[in-house]
Structures are given as C-alpha cells and as structure tokens.
Short mmCIF file of C-alpha atoms in Angstrom, two decimals:
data_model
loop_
_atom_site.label_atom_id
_atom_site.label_comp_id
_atom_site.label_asym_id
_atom_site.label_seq_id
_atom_site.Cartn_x
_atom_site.Cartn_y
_atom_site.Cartn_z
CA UNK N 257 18.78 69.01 6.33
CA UNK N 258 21.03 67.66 9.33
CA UNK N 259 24.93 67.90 9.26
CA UNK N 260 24.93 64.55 8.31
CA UNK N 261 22.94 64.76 5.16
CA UNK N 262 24.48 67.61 4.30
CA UNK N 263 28.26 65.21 4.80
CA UNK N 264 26.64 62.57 2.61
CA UNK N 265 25.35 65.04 -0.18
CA UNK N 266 28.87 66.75 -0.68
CA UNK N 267 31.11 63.51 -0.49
CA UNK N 268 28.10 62.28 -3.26
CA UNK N 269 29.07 64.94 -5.20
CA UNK N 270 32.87 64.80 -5.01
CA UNK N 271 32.90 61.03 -6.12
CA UNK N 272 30.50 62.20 -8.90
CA UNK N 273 32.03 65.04 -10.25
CA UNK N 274 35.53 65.26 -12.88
CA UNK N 275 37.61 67.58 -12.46
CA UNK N 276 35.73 69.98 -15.05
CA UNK N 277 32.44 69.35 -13.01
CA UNK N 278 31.40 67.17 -14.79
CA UNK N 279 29.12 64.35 -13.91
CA UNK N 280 31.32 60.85 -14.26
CA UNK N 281 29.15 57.59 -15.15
CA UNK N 282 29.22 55.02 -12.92
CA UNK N 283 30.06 51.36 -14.63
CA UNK N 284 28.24 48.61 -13.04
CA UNK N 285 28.24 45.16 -13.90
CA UNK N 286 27.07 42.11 -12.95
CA UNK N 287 28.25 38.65 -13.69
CA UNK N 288 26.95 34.78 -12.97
CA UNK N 289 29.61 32.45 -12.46
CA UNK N 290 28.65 28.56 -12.93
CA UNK N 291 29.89 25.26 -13.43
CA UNK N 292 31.30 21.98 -12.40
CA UNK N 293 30.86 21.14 -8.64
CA UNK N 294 34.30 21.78 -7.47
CA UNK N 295 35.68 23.12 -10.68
CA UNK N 296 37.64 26.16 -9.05
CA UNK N 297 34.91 29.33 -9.72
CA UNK N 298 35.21 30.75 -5.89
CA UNK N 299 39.03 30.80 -6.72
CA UNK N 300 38.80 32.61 -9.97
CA UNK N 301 36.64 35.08 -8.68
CA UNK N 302 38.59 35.97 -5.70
CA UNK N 303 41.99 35.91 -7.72
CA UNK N 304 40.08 38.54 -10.10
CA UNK N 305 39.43 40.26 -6.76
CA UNK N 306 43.01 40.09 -5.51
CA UNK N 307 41.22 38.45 -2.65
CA UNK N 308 44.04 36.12 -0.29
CA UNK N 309 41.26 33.88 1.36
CA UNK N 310 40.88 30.23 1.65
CA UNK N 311 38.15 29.27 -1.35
CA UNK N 312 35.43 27.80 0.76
CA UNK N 313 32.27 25.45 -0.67
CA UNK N 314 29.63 27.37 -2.28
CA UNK N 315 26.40 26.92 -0.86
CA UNK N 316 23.23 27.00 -3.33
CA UNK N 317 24.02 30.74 -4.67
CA UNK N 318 26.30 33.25 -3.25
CA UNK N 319 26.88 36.86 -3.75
CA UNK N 320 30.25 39.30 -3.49
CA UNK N 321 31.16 42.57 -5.57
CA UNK N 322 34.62 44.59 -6.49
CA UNK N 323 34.95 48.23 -7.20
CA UNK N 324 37.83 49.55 -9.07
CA UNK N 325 38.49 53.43 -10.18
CA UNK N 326 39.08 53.93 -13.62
CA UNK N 327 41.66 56.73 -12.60
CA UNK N 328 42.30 59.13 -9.71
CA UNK N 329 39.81 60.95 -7.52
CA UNK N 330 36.93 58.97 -9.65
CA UNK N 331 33.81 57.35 -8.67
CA UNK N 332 34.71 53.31 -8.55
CA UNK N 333 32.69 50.87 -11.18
CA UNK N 334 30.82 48.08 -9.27
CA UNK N 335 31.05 44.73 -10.32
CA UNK N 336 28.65 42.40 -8.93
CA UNK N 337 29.80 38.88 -8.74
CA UNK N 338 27.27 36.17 -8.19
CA UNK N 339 28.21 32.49 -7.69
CA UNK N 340 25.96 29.25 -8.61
CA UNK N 341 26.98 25.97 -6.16
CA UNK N 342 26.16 22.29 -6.68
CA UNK N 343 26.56 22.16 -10.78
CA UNK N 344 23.64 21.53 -12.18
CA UNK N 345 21.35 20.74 -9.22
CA UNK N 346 20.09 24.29 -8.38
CA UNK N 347 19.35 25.06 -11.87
CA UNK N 348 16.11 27.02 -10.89
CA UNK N 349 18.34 29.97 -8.73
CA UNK N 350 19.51 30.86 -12.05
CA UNK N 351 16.59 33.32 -12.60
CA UNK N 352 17.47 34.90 -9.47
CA UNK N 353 20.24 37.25 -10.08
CA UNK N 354 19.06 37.47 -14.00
CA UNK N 355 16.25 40.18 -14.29
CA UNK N 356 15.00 42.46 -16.73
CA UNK N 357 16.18 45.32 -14.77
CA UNK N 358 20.29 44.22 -15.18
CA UNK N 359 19.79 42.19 -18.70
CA UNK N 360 22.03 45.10 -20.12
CA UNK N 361 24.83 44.68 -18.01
CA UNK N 362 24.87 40.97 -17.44
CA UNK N 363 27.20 38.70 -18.21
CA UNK N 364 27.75 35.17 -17.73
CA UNK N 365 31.30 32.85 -17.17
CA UNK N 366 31.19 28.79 -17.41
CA UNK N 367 33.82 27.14 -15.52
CA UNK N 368 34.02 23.97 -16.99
CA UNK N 369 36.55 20.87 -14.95
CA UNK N 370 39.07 19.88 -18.07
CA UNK N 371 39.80 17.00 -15.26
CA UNK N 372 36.65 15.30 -15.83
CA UNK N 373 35.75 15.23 -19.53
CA UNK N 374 32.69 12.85 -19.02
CA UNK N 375 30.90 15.41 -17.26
CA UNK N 376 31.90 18.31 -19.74
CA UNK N 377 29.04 18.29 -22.14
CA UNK N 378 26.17 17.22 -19.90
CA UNK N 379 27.40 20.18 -17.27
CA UNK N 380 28.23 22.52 -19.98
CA UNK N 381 24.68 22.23 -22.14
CA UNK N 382 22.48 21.81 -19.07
CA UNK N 383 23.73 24.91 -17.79
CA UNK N 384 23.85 27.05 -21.16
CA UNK N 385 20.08 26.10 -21.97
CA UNK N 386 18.82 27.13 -19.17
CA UNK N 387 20.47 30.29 -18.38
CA UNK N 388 19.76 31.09 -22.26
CA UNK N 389 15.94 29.61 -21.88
CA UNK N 390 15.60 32.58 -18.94
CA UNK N 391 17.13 35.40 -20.60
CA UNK N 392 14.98 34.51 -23.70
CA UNK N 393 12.13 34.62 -21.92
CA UNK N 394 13.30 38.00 -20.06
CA UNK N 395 13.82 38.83 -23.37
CA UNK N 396 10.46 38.35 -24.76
CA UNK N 397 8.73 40.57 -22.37
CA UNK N 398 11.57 43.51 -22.85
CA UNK N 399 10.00 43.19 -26.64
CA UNK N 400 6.30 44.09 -25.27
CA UNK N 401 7.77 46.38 -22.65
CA UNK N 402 11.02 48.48 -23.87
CA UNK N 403 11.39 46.57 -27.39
CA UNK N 404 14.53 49.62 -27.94
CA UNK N 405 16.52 47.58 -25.41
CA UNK N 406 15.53 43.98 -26.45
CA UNK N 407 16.80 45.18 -30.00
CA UNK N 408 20.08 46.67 -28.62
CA UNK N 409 20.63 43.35 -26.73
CA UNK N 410 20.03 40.95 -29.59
CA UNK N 411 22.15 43.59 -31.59
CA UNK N 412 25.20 43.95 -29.55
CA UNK N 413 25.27 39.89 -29.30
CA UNK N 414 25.40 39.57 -33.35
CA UNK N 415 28.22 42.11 -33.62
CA UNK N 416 30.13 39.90 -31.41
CA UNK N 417 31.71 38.70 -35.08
CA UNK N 418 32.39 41.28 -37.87
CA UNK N 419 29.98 41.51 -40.21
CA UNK N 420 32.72 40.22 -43.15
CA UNK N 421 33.72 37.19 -40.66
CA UNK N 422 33.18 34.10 -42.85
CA UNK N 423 31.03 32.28 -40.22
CA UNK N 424 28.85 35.11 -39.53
CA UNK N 425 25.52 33.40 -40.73
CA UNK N 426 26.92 30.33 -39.13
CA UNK N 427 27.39 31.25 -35.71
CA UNK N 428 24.26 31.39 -33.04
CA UNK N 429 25.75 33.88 -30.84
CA UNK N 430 24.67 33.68 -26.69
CA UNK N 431 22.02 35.90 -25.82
CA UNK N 432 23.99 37.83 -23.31
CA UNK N 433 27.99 37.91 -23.21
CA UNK N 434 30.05 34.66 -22.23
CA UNK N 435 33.43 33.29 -21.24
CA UNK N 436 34.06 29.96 -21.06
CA UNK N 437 37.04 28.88 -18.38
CA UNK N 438 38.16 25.19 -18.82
CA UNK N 439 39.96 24.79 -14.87
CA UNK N 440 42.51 22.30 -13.78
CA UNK N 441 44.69 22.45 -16.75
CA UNK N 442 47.58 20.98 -14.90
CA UNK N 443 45.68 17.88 -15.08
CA UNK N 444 44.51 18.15 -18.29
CA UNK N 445 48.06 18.44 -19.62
CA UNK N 446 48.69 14.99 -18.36
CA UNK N 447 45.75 13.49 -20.54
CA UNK N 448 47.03 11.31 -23.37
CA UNK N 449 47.49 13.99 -26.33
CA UNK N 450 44.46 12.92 -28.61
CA UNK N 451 42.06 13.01 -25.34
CA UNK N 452 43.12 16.82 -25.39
CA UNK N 453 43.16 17.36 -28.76
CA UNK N 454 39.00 16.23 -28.40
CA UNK N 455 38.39 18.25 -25.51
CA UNK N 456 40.07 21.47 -27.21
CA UNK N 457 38.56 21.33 -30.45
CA UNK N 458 35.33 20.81 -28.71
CA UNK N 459 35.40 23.79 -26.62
CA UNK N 460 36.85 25.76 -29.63
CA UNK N 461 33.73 24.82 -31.56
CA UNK N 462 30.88 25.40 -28.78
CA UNK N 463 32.12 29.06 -27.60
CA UNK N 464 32.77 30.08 -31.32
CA UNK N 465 29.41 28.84 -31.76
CA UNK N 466 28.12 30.91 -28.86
CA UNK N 467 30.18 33.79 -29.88
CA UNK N 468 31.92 33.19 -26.27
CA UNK N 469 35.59 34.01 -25.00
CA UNK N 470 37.60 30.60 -24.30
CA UNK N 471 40.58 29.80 -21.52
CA UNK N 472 42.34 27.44 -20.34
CA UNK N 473 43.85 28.00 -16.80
CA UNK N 474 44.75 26.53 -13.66
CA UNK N 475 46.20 27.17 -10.24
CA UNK N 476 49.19 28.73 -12.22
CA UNK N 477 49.87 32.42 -11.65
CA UNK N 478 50.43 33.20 -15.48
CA UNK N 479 47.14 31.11 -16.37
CA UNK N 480 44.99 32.48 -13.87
CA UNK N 481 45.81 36.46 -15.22
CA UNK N 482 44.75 35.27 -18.46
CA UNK N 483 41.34 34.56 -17.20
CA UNK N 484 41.58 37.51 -15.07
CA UNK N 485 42.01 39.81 -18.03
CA UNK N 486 38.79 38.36 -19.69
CA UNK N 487 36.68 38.83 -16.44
CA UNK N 488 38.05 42.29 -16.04
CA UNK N 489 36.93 43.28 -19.52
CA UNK N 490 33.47 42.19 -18.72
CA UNK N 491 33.47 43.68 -14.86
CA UNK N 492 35.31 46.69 -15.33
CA UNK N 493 35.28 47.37 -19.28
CA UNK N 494 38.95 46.46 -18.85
CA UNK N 495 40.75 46.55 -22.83
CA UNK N 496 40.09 43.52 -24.62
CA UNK N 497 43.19 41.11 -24.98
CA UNK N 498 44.07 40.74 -28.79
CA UNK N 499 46.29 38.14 -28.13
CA UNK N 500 45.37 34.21 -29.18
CA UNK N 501 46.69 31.25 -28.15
CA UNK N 502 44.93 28.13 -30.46
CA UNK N 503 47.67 25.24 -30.69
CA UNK N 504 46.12 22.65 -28.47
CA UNK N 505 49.59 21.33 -26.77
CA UNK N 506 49.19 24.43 -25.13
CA UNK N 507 46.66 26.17 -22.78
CA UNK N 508 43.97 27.70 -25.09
CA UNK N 509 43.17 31.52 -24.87
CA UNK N 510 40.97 32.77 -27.80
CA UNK N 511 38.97 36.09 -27.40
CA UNK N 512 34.97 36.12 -28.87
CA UNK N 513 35.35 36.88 -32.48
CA UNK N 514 38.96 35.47 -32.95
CA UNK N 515 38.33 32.12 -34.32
CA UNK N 516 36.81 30.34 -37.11
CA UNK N 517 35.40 27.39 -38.40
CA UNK N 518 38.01 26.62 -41.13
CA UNK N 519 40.65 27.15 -38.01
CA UNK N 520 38.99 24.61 -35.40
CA UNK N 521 38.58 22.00 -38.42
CA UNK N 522 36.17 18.95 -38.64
CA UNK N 523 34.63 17.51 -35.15
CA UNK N 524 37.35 14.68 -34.20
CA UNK N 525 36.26 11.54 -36.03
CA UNK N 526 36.60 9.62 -38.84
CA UNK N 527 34.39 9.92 -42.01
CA UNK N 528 32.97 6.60 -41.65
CA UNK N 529 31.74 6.92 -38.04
CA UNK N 530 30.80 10.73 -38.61
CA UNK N 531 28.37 8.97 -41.44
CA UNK N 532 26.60 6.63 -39.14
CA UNK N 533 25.61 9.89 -36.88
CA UNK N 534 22.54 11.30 -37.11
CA UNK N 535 22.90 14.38 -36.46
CA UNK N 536 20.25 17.59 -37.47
CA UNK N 537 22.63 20.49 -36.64
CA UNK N 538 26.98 21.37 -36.37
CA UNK N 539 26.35 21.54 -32.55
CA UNK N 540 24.73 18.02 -32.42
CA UNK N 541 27.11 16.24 -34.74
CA UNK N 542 29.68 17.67 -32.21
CA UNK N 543 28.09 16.70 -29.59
CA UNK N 544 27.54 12.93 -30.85
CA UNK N 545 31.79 12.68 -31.54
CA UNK N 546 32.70 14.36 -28.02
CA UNK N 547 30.15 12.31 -26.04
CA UNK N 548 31.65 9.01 -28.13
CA UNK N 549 35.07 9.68 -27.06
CA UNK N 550 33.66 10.44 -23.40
CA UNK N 551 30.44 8.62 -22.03
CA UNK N 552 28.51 11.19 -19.94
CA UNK N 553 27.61 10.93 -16.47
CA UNK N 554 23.55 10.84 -16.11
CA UNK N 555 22.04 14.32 -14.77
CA UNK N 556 21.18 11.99 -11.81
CA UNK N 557 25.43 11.14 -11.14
CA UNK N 558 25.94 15.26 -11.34
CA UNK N 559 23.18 15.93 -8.59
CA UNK N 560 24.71 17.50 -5.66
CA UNK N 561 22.96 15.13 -2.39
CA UNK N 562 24.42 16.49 -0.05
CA UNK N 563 22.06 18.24 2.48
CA UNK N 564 23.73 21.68 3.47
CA UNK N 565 22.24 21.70 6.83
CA UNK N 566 24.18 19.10 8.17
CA UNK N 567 27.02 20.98 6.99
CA UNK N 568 29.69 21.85 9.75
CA UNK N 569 30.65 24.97 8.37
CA UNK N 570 27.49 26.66 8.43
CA UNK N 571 27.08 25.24 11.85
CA UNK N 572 25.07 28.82 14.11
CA UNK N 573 24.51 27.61 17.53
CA UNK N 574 20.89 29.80 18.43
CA UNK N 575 19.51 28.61 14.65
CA UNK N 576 20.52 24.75 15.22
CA UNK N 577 18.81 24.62 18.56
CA UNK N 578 15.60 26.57 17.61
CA UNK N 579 15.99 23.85 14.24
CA UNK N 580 16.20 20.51 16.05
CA UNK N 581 13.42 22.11 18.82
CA UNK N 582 10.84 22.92 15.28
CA UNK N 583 11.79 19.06 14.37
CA UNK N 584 10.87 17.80 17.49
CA UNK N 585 7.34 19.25 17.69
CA UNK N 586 6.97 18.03 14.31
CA UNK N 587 7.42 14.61 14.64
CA UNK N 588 4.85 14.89 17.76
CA UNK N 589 2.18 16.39 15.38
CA UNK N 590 2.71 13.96 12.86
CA UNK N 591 2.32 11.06 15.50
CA UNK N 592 -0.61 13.06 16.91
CA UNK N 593 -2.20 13.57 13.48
CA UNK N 594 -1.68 9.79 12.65
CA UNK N 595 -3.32 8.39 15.87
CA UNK N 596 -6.27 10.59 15.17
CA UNK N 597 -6.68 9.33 11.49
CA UNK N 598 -6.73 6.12 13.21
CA UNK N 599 -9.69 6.86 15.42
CA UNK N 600 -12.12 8.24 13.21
CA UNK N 601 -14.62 6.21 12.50
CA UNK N 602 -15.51 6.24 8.84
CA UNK N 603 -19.38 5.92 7.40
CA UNK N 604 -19.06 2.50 4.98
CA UNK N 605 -20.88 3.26 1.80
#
C-alpha cells in the first residue's frame, strides 16, 4: 500500500471507531421533496441545512445532502436530499431517486401552497399516487426478491398508529414515511376563517389517512423550526416532537399517530349536500366537499411550459454555442431530407 492509502485507511478507521473500539453505524437517509411549483421546498430544505443562500428555481430534479454527528469524535449520518421541480409535470423522475436498494431509508415530504387552495388536491393526489404507485411496484419485486424486507416495510408503515388507536383499521397508512408541509401560511392566515377551517380539516384528514406528519409554516423563524424538527427526525433520527398544535386559527403541527378521526370531525358540509355525493370511500367523500369549496385547476393549468433551455440562469457559454451550431445543421438536414422526398419518383400502383 502507498502512504496515501495507508492515510485514508486510518482516518477510515478513526471516524468508524467509539471510543471502546467499537464499530459506530453510519445513519443514512434519503428524502424526496415535492410539491407546488413555487411552493417554498428549496427554502425548507436549505433552512433544515442551516444553508444562508438565495433559494433559486429548481430545474426538473435536483440533488444536495447534510451530515450531522450524533456526538463528538463520531462518524456524521448522511442525509440525502433530493428535490422534484415543475409540480406535477415531471412526474416520471420520481422513480429516479426511489430504488429498491434505498426503499428502507426513504422518505418522502409534500410541500403543499396553502396560498392556492384550488390547486391543493389535484397537486397533492397526483403526486401521492404516483410516488405510492412506484414504491408499490418496488415493493412487489422486494416480495419475490428479499420478501424479509418488503414485510418489515409494510410493517413499520402499520405501526405508524398504536395498535389500540381507534382508527387503526381505518387508516391506509403511506407505503414509505411522509410529512406533509402546507407553505405560505402568512397568506393563508388572511383567508376568510371558514376557507381555512376547509383547508385544515382537509389536510388533517388526508395525512391521518396516510399515517403522515402535518405543518403549517411559513417564512417565519418559529414556523420554519417546526418543520425543521420533523425533517430532522426523518434525516437524522432526530427525537420525535410530542407536541400538537390542532386548533385551526392557528398554524397546524400534528405528528403521525397524534390525531384521530373523532378529533378532525365530519368533512366540511352540510348533511344535505354530503347526501347528494356519491362517494365509494372517506377519502373520496372528502375529496368531493374540498374540491366543492375550491374548483381545481386542470392537470393541463399545473403543467410547467416553460422550456429550461432558454433559461438565463443556466445560461454555459461553450454548451449554448455547440447547441445553436447542432440546431443549425439540423434544420439543413431536414430541408435536405424534404427536397429529396420531393424528388423521388414514386411507382403508381
């Protein structure tokens, strides 16, 4: 071995090793954050990073990590943070940082824009089915191929309520762990009161439902260390917060597992119009009241147009050139290719 290998094997070693000698585990994590266009993720993510940038517009899917020691002179747990741009146009990069090989560790947070409540559900559902659709189907194979892990995922999901929790059999807990963030509640505070009391009970219902964490936060300092502490538990195995926060005047914080039906209430309607709905499960019937109160947007209105290469910001001087050069000689062999179509002469039948 050189010097140099010899350097890398002992500091190995040193970050590896307790004080007792022994071997320290390593916590890594990995977490998807989605949402609304615009809704504020890249600024929750580099607040949970204690990250002073400027939040710049995510483009398609980006990546970043943190590493934090759990004490001193210990190895440092990796979180990997990945980012999904354009709301619910890139749906297909979802399977990209979701694999079998980090289904154990994965975790996913839905940033949802309290601002603009007729885009809520279509955002929110598009999103969830078809992040859940690809881990099921990760899932599927992980029963053919290492059915002890499928088991422990579908497992560890379930126990996200007690066993002697009165909804237990009525919950459909996420596949994988998830926190829902509802952003811009400065705005959302200014909403007439029974707009928000909609909105809240809503959100109450579909991450109870999910078995999902719930916050409401904003540019706020207090707000945004509320949905720090919830990312940090996932990321870093941080302690969970047993604190809850349900009255809907105020900025909702309500851990997985610390709600309940009988709390969140009826969906928002009265009994004559919630008669005239037909609905075929609790999620639906929800759905039919929210989407009453708020029209939804089309997928089509929530499809992100614009074309990132004619975005200034990426602007790299050697690629552009080399770009508009590749353009050019295309538009000569399609004029090329087009005369000669022209010219053949064609056998008549």
């Amino acid at each position: 071995d050189t010097l140099w290998d010899l350097a890398i094997a002992e500091v190995e070693k040193r970050e590896n090793d307790d004080d007792d000698g022994k071997r320290l585990e390593v916590w890594e994590k990995s977490i998807l954050f989605m949402g609304n266009k615009n809704g504020g993720k890249t600024t929750i993510i580099l607040r949970c990073l204690e990250r002073e940038e400027i939040p710049k517009p995510t483009l398609a899917l980006e990546y970043t990590f943190g590493r934090r020691a759990r004490r001193h002179n210990t190895p440092k747990d990796i979180a990997h943070f990945w980012e999904l741009g354009g709301g619910t146009s890139l749906l297909e990069l979802i399977r990209i940082p979701i694999t079998s090989s980090n289904i154990m560790s994965f975790a996913v947070v839905l940033v949802l824009d309290l601002s603009k409540p007729n885009e809520l559900w279509t955002t929110m559902e598009k999103l969830l089915q078809v992040t859940r659709s690809h881990v099921n189907k990760i899932l599927t194979k992980l029963e053919k191929t290492n059915p002890k892990v499928a088991t422990e995922i579908k497992q560890r999901m379930r126990n996200s309520l007690q066993r002697d929790h009165p909804d237990y059999e009525l919950v459909d807990p996420f596949p994988i762990p998830l926190v829902i963030i509802g952003s811009k509640y400065d705005v959302f505070h200014e909403f007439d009161s029974e707009m928000r009391k909609i909105i809240s009970k809503t959100l109450r219902f579909v991450s109870h439902y999910y078995g999902a964490s719930l916050v409401f936060t904003s540019k706020s300092e207090a707000l945004l260390l509320k949905a720090r502490a919830l990312i940090n538990h996932l990321a870093f195995g941080y302690d969970k917060s047993k604190s809850v926060s349900v009255d809907h005047s105020k900025p909702l914080f309500i851990p997985a597992g610390l709600d309940s039906m009988s709390q969140i209430g009826l969906p928002p309607a009265s009994d004559s119009d919630i008669g005239k709905m037909r609905a075929n499960t609790p999620m639906e019937l929800w759905k039919k009241v929210f989407e009453k109160a708020f029209p939804p947007k089309s997928l089509c209105d929530l499809q992100d147009t614009k074309d990132p290469a004619q975005d200034l910001q990426y602007t790299e001087y050697e690629v552009d050139v080399m770009r508009a050069q590749k353009n050019q000689e295309l538009e000569h062999y399609k004029k090329n290719a087009s005369r000669s179509w022209k010219e053949m002469d064609f056998d008549p039948d």
